[in-house]
Coordinates of C-alpha atoms in Angstrom, one line a residue:
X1 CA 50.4 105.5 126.1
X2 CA 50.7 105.0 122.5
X3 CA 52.7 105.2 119.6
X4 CA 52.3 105.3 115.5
X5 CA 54.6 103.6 113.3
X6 CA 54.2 104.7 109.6
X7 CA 56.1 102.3 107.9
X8 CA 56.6 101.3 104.4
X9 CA 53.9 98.2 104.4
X10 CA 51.6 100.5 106.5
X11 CA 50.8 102.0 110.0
X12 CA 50.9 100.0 113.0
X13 CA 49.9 101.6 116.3
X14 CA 51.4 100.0 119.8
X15 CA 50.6 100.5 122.6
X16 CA 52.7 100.6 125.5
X17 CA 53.0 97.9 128.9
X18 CA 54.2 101.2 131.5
X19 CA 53.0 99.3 134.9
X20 CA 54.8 96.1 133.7
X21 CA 58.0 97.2 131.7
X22 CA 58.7 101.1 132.6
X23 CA 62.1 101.4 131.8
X24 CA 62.0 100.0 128.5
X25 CA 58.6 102.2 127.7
X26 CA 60.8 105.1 128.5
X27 CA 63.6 104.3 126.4
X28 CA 61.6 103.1 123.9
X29 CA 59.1 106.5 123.6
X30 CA 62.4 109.0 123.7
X31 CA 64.2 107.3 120.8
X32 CA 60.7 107.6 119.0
X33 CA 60.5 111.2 119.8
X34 CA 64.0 112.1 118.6
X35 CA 62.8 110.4 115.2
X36 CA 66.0 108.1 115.8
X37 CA 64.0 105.2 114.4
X38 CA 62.9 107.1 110.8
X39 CA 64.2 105.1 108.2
X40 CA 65.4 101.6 109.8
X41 CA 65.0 99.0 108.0
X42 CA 63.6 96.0 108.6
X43 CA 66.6 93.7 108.8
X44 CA 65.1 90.4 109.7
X45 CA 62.1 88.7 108.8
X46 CA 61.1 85.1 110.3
X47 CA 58.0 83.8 108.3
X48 CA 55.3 82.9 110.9
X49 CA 57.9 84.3 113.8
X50 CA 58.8 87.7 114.2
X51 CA 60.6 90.4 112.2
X52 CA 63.2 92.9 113.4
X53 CA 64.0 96.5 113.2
X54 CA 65.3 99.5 115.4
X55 CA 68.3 99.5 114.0
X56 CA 69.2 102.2 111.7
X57 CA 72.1 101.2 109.7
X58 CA 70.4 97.4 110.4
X59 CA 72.2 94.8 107.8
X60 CA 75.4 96.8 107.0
X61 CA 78.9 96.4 108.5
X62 CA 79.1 99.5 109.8
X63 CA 76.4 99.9 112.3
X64 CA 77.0 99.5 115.8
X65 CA 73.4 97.5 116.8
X66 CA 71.2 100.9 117.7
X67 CA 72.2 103.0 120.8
X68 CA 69.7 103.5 124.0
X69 CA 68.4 107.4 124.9
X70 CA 70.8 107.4 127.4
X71 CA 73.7 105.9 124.8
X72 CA 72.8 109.0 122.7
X73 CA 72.8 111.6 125.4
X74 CA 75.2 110.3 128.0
X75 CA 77.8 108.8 125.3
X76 CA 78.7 105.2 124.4
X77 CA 79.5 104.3 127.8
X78 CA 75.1 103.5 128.6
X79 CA 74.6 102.3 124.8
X80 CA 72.9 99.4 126.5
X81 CA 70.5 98.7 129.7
X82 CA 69.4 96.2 132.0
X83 CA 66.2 95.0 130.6
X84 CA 63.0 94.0 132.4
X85 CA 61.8 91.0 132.4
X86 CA 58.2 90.2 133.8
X87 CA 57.2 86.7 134.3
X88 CA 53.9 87.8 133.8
X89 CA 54.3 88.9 130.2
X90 CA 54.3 86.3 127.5
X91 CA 54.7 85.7 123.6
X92 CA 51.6 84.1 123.5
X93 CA 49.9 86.8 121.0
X94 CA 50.5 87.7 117.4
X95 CA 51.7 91.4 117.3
X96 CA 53.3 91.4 120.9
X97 CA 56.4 93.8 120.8
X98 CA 59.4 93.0 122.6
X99 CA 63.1 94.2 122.8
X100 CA 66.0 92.4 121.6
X101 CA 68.6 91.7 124.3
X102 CA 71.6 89.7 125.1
X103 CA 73.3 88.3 127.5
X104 CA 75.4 90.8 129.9
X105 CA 79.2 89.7 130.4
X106 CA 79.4 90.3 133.5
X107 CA 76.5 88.3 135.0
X108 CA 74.5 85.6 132.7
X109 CA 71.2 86.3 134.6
X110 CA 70.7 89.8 133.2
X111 CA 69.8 90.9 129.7
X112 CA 70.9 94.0 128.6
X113 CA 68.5 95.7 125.7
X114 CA 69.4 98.8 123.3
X115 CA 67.4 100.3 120.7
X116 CA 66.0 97.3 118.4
X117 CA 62.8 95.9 118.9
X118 CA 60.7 92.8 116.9
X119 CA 57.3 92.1 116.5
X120 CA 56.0 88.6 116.5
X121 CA 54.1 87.4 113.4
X122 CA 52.5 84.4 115.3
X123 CA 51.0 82.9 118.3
X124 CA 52.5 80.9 121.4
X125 CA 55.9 81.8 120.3
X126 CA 57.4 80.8 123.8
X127 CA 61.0 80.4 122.5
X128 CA 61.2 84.3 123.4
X129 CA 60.1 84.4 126.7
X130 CA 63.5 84.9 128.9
X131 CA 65.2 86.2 125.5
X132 CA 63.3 89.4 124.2
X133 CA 61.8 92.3 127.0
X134 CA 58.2 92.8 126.5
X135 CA 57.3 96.2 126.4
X136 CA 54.2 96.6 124.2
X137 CA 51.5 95.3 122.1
X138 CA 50.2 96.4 118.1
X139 CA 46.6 97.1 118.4
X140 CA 46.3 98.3 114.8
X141 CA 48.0 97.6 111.6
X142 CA 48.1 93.5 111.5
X143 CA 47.3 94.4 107.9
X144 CA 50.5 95.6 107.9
X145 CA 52.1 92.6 109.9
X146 CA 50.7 90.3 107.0
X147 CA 52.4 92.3 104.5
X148 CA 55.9 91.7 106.1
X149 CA 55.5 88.7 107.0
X150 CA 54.8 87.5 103.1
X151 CA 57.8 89.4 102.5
X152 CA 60.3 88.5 99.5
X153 CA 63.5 87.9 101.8
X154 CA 67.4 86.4 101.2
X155 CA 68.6 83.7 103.0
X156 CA 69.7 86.1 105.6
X157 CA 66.3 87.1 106.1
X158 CA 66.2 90.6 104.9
X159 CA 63.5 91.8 102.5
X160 CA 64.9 92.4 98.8
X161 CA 62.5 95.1 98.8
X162 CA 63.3 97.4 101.3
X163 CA 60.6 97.7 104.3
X164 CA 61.5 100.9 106.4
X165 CA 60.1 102.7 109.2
X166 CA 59.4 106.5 107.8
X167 CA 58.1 108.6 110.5
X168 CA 56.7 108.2 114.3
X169 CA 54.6 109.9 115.9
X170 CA 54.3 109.7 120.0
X171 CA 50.2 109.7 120.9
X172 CA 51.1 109.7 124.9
X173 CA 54.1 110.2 127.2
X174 CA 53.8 109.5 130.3
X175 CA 57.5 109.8 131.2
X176 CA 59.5 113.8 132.1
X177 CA 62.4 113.9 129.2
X178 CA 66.0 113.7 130.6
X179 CA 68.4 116.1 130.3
X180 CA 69.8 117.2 126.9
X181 CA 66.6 115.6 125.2
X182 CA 66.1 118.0 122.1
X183 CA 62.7 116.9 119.8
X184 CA 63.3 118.3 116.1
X185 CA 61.2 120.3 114.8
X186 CA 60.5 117.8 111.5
X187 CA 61.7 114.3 110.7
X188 CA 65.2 114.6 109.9
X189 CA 66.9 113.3 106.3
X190 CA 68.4 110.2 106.1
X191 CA 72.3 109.9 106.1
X192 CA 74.8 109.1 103.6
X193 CA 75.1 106.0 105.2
X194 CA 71.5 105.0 105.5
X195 CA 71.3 105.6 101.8
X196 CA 74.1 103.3 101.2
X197 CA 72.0 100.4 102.9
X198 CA 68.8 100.5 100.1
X199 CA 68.7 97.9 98.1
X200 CA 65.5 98.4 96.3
X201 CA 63.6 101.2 97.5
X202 CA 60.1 101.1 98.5
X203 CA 58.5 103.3 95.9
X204 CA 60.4 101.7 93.1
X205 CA 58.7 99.9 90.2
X206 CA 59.1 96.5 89.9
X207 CA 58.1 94.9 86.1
X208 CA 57.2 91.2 86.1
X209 CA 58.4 91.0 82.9
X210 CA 61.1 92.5 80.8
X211 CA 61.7 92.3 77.1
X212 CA 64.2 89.7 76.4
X213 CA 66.6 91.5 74.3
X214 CA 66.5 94.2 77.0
X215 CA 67.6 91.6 79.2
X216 CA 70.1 89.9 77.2
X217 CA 72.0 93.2 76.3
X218 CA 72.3 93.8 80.0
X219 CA 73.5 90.7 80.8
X220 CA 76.1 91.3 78.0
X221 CA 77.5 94.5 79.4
X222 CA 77.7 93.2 83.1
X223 CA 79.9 90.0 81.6
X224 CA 81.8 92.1 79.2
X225 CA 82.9 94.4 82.5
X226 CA 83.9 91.2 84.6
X227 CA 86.2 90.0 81.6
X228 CA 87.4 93.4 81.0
X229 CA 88.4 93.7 84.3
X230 CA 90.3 90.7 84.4
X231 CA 92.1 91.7 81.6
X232 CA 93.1 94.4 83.8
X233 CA 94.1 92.1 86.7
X234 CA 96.1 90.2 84.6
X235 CA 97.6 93.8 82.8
X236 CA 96.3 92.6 79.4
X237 CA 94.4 96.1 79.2
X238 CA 95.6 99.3 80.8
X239 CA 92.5 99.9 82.3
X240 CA 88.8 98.4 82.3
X241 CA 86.8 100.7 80.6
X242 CA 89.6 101.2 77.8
X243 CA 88.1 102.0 74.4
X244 CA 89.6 101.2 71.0
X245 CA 90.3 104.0 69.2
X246 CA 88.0 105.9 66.4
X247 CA 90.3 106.6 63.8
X248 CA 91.7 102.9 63.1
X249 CA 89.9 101.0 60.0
X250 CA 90.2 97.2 60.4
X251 CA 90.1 96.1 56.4
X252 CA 89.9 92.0 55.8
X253 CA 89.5 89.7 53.1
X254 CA 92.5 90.8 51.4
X255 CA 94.2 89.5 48.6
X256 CA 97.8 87.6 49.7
X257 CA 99.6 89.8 46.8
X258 CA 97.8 93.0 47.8
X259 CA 100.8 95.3 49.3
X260 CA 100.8 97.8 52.3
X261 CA 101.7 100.8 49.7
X262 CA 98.8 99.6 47.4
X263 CA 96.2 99.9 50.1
X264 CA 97.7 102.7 51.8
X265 CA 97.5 104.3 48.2
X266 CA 94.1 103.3 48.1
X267 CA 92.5 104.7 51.0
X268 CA 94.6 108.3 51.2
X269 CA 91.6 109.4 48.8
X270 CA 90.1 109.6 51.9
X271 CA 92.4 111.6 54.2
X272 CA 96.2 111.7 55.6
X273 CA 97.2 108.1 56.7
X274 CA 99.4 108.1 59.7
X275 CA 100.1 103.9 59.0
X276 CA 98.5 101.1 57.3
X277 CA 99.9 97.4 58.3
X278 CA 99.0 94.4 56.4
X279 CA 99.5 91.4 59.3
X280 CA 101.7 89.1 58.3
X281 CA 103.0 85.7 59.7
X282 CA 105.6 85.8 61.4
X283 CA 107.8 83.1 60.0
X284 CA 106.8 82.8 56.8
X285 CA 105.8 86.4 56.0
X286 CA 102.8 86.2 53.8
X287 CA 99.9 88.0 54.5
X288 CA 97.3 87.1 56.7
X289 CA 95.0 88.9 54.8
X290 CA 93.7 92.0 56.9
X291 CA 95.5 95.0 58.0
X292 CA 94.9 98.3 60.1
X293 CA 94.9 101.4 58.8
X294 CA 95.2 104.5 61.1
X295 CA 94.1 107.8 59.8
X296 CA 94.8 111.3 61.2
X297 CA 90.8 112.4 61.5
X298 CA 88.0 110.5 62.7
X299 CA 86.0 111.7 59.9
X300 CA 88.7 110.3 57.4
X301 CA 87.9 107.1 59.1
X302 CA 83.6 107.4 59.0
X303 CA 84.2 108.5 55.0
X304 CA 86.3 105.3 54.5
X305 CA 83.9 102.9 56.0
X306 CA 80.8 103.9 54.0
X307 CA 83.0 104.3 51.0
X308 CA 84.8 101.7 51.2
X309 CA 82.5 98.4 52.2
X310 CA 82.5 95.6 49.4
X311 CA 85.1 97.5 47.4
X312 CA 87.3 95.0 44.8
X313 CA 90.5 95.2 45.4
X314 CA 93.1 93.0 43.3
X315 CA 89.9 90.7 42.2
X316 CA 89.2 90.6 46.0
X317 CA 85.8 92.4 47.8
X318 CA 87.0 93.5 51.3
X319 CA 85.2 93.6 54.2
X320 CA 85.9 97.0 56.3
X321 CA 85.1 98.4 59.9
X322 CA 86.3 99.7 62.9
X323 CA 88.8 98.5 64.9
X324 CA 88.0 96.9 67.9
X325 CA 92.1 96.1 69.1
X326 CA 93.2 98.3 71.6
X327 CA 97.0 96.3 71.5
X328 CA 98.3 99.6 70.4
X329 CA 97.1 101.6 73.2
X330 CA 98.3 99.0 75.9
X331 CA 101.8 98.9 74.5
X332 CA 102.0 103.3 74.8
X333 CA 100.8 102.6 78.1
X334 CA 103.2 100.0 79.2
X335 CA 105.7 101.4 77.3
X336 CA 105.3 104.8 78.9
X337 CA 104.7 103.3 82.4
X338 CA 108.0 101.4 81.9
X339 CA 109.9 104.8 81.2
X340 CA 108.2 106.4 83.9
X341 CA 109.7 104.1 86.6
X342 CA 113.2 104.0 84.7
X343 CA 113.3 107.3 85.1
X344 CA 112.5 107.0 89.1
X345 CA 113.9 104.0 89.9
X346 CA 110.8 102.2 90.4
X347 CA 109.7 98.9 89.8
X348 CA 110.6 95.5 91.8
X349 CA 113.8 96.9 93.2
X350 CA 114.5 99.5 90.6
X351 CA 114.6 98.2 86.7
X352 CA 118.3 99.1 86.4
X353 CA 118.2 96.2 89.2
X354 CA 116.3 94.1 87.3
X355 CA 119.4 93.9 84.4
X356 CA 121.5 91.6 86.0
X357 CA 118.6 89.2 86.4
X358 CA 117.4 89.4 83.3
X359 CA 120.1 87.5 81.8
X360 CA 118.9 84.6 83.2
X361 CA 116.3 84.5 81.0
X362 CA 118.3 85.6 77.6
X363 CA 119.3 82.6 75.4
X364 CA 122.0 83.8 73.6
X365 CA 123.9 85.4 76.7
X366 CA 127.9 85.0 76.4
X367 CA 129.0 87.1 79.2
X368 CA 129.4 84.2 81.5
X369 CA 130.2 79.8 81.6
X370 CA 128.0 77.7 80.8
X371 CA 128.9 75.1 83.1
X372 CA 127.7 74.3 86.4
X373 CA 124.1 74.0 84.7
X374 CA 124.0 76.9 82.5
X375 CA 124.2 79.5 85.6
X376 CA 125.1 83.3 84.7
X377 CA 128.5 85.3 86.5
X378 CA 129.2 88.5 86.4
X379 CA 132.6 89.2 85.3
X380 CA 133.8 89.8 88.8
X381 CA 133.0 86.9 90.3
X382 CA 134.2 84.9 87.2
X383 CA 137.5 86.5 87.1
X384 CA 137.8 85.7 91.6
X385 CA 136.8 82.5 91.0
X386 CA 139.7 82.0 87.8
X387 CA 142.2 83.7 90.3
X388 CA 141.3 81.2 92.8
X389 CA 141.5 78.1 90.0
X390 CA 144.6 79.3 89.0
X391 CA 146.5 79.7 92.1
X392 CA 144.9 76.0 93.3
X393 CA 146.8 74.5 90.1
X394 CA 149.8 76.0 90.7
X395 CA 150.3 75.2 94.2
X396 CA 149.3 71.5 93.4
X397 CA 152.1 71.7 90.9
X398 CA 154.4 72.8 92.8
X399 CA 154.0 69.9 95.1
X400 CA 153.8 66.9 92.7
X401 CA 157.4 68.2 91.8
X402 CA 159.0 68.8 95.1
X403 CA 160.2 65.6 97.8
X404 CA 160.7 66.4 101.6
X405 CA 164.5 65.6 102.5
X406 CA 163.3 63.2 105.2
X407 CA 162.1 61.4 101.9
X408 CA 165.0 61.5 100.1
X409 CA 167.2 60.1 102.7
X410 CA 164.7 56.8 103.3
X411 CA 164.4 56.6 99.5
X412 CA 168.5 56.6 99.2
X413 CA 169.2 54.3 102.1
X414 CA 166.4 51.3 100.5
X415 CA 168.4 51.3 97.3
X416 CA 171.9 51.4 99.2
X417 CA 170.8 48.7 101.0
X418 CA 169.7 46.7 97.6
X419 CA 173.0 47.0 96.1
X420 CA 174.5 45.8 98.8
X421 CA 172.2 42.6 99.0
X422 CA 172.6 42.0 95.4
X423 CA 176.5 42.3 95.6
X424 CA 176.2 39.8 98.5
X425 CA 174.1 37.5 96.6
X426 CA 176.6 37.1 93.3
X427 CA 179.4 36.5 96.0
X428 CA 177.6 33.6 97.3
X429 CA 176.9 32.2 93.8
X430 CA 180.8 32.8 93.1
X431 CA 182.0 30.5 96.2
X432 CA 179.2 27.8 95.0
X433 CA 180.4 27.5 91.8
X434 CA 184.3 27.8 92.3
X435 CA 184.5 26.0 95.5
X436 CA 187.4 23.8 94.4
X437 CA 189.2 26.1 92.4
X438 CA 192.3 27.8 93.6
X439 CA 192.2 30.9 92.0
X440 CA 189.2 32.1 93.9
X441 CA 189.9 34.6 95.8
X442 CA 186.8 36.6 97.9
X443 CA 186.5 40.2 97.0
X444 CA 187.0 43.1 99.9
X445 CA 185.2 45.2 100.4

């Protein structure tokens, strides 16, 4: 009982353990007859230990680990099996073939085994035995092995060239096929989603050497992609693979005293002009010395750059070429991305929302105080909060000038009481100082 595995790096023929390890022969000689193993890659290579493989999404996200016969034919529910596990059988060999297992849940003594299998790519490899399900043993092909095993690999350990298994053939089978079994007829295509798994394929040519330039340019592009990209992120460009426009000359080298009308005058030999802006600073106003001029054809624009290159203007040789701004297209965009969610109430919130915020941003803004640190009212709440100023000032008027009567009568008893003690006082002095006169006479009171 045999079977053939024509695989990228070569054939390799195994043969099959069926007195010690029946159950995983089985399963393992109906997935090959299905063809469920055409094209899995080899996922995992150990240098001088074993590689892996039997899965056929093996190394992307969305595979599931590989599915038993009776996974595929029964459903989901037996993906997985009980493995076998002989004492008898050993990793002691190069090229012994083994199923990968885990540990079942639901008791740590078994191992349960699905579709993926390894081969061992060296001797008295005894870490295995208890862990992988001996089922087999390559009798042909270590060729083959050697090739895998010298494998260029990542540091997850799958090859950077891809290693896949293309076809297998069954020599023997022993076992009757279980219901629902179907064999195609040929060796079915690969899916969208193995395809998605290649990295480099197999019969791709790899040069040892490029050509430096060739090299450099393509570095170039990939870094001028990442930056144009995070110009997008950051909404500096509209979208990453913008592209300045073709009919915008980029003139420099200008005189200061060279005029927009002058140059425009200048270049309308060449076609219609729909602007032409000399940059200027912005506080002072003088010219920067290069400007953009946007013509109506492309072809205007082509004529104008071969005509036009080391041209004296105003005892000044200009320098002209394409335009490689694309400011101008970013602000249509925002500008027409702005409108667009004016116009449907889109945005943060709804940019008619955004009005009342704004303010307290603006500078000059006189709607509202600027006390309380500068913060900005609406007119509303301003005008509650004056009402509620006002009426506190009144009110505390109102009391500074009013006296409760209980007040007023303890207020106009003390000085009652005063006059009468002062009164009392002069009589005293009177008697004091008249004692032996005659005419004194007390007062009454």
């Amino acid at each position: 009982m045999s079977v053939l595995l024509e695989t990228s790096a070569g054939d390799i023929v195994i043969d099959l353990l069926v007195d010690y390890s029946p159950k995983l022969c089985e399963n393992f000689l109906k997935l090959c007859k299905i063809k469920y193993y055409n094209f899995s890659p080899v996922h995992s290579v150990q240098k001088n230990f074993s590689f892996q493989t039997g899965d056929p999404l093996g190394g992307s996200q969305e595979s599931d680990g590989g599915s038993s016969i009776w996974g595929i034919l029964d459903g989901p529910v037996k993906r997985t099996f009980v493995a076998d596990l002989h004492p008898k059988l050993k990793h002691a060999e190069r090229g012994t073939v083994s199923m990968a297992t885990v540990a079942s849940q639901r008791d740590p003594d078994e191992r349960l085994a699905g579709s993926q299998f390894l081969i061992t790519l060296g001797d008295e490899l005894d870490y295995l035995d208890g862990k992988a399900a001996i089922f087999g043993k390559v009798v042909e092909g270590f060729d083959a092995l050697e090739k895998i095993n010298e494998a260029f690999c990542d540091e997850k350990g799958r090859p950077l060239v891809d290693i896949r298994i293309k076809h297998t053939v069954v020599l023997d089978d022993p076992y009757d096929d279980p219901t629902g079994l179907i064999e195609p007829p040929e060796s079915p295509l690969p899916s969208k989603a193995q395809l998605a798994t290649v990295r480099i394929g197999d019969d791709e040519k790899i040069e040892d050497e490029e050509d430096p330039e060739v090299v450099e340019k393509r570095r170039r592009e990939r870094e001028a992609r990442a930056q144009a990209l995070t110009l997008e992120m950051v909404g500096d460009l509209p979208f990453a693979e913008v592209k300045p426009p073709e009919n915008i000359l980029f003139v420099c080298k200008l005189n200061p005293v060279t005029a927009d009308d002058d140059l425009e005058m200048i270049f309308s030999r060449f076609g219609k002009i729909l602007s032409c802006e000399i940059i200027r600073d912005k506080r002072t106003g003088d010219s920067l010395q290069y400007a953009f001029i946007e013509f109506e054809e492309q072809s205007s624009c082509e004529q104008a750059y071969f005509k036009m290159q080391d041209v004296l203007i105003d005892d000044k040789r200009i320098h002209v070429d394409f335009s490689q701004s694309v400011s101008k297209l970013s602000d249509s965009w925002r500008d027409s991305t702005n409108a667009k969610r004016r116009r449907g109430g889109g945005g943060f919130g709804g940019v008619s929302g955004l009005e009342k915020k704004r303010q307290y941003k603006v500078g000059d803004y006189s709607g509202g105080r600027r006390d309380n640190y500068g913060m900005v009212h609406d007119e509303d709440e301003l005008r509650r909060r004056h009402e509620r100023e006002k009426k506190y000032d009144s009110g505390k008027r109102e009391r500074s000038r009013s006296r409760s009567p209980q007040r007023h009568r303890y207020e106009s008893s003390r000085s009652h009481k005063a006059r009468n003690r002062g009164r009392d006082y002069r009589e005293r002095d009177n008697r004091d100082r008249y004692r032996d006169d005659d005419h004194y006479q007390p007062s009454r009171r």
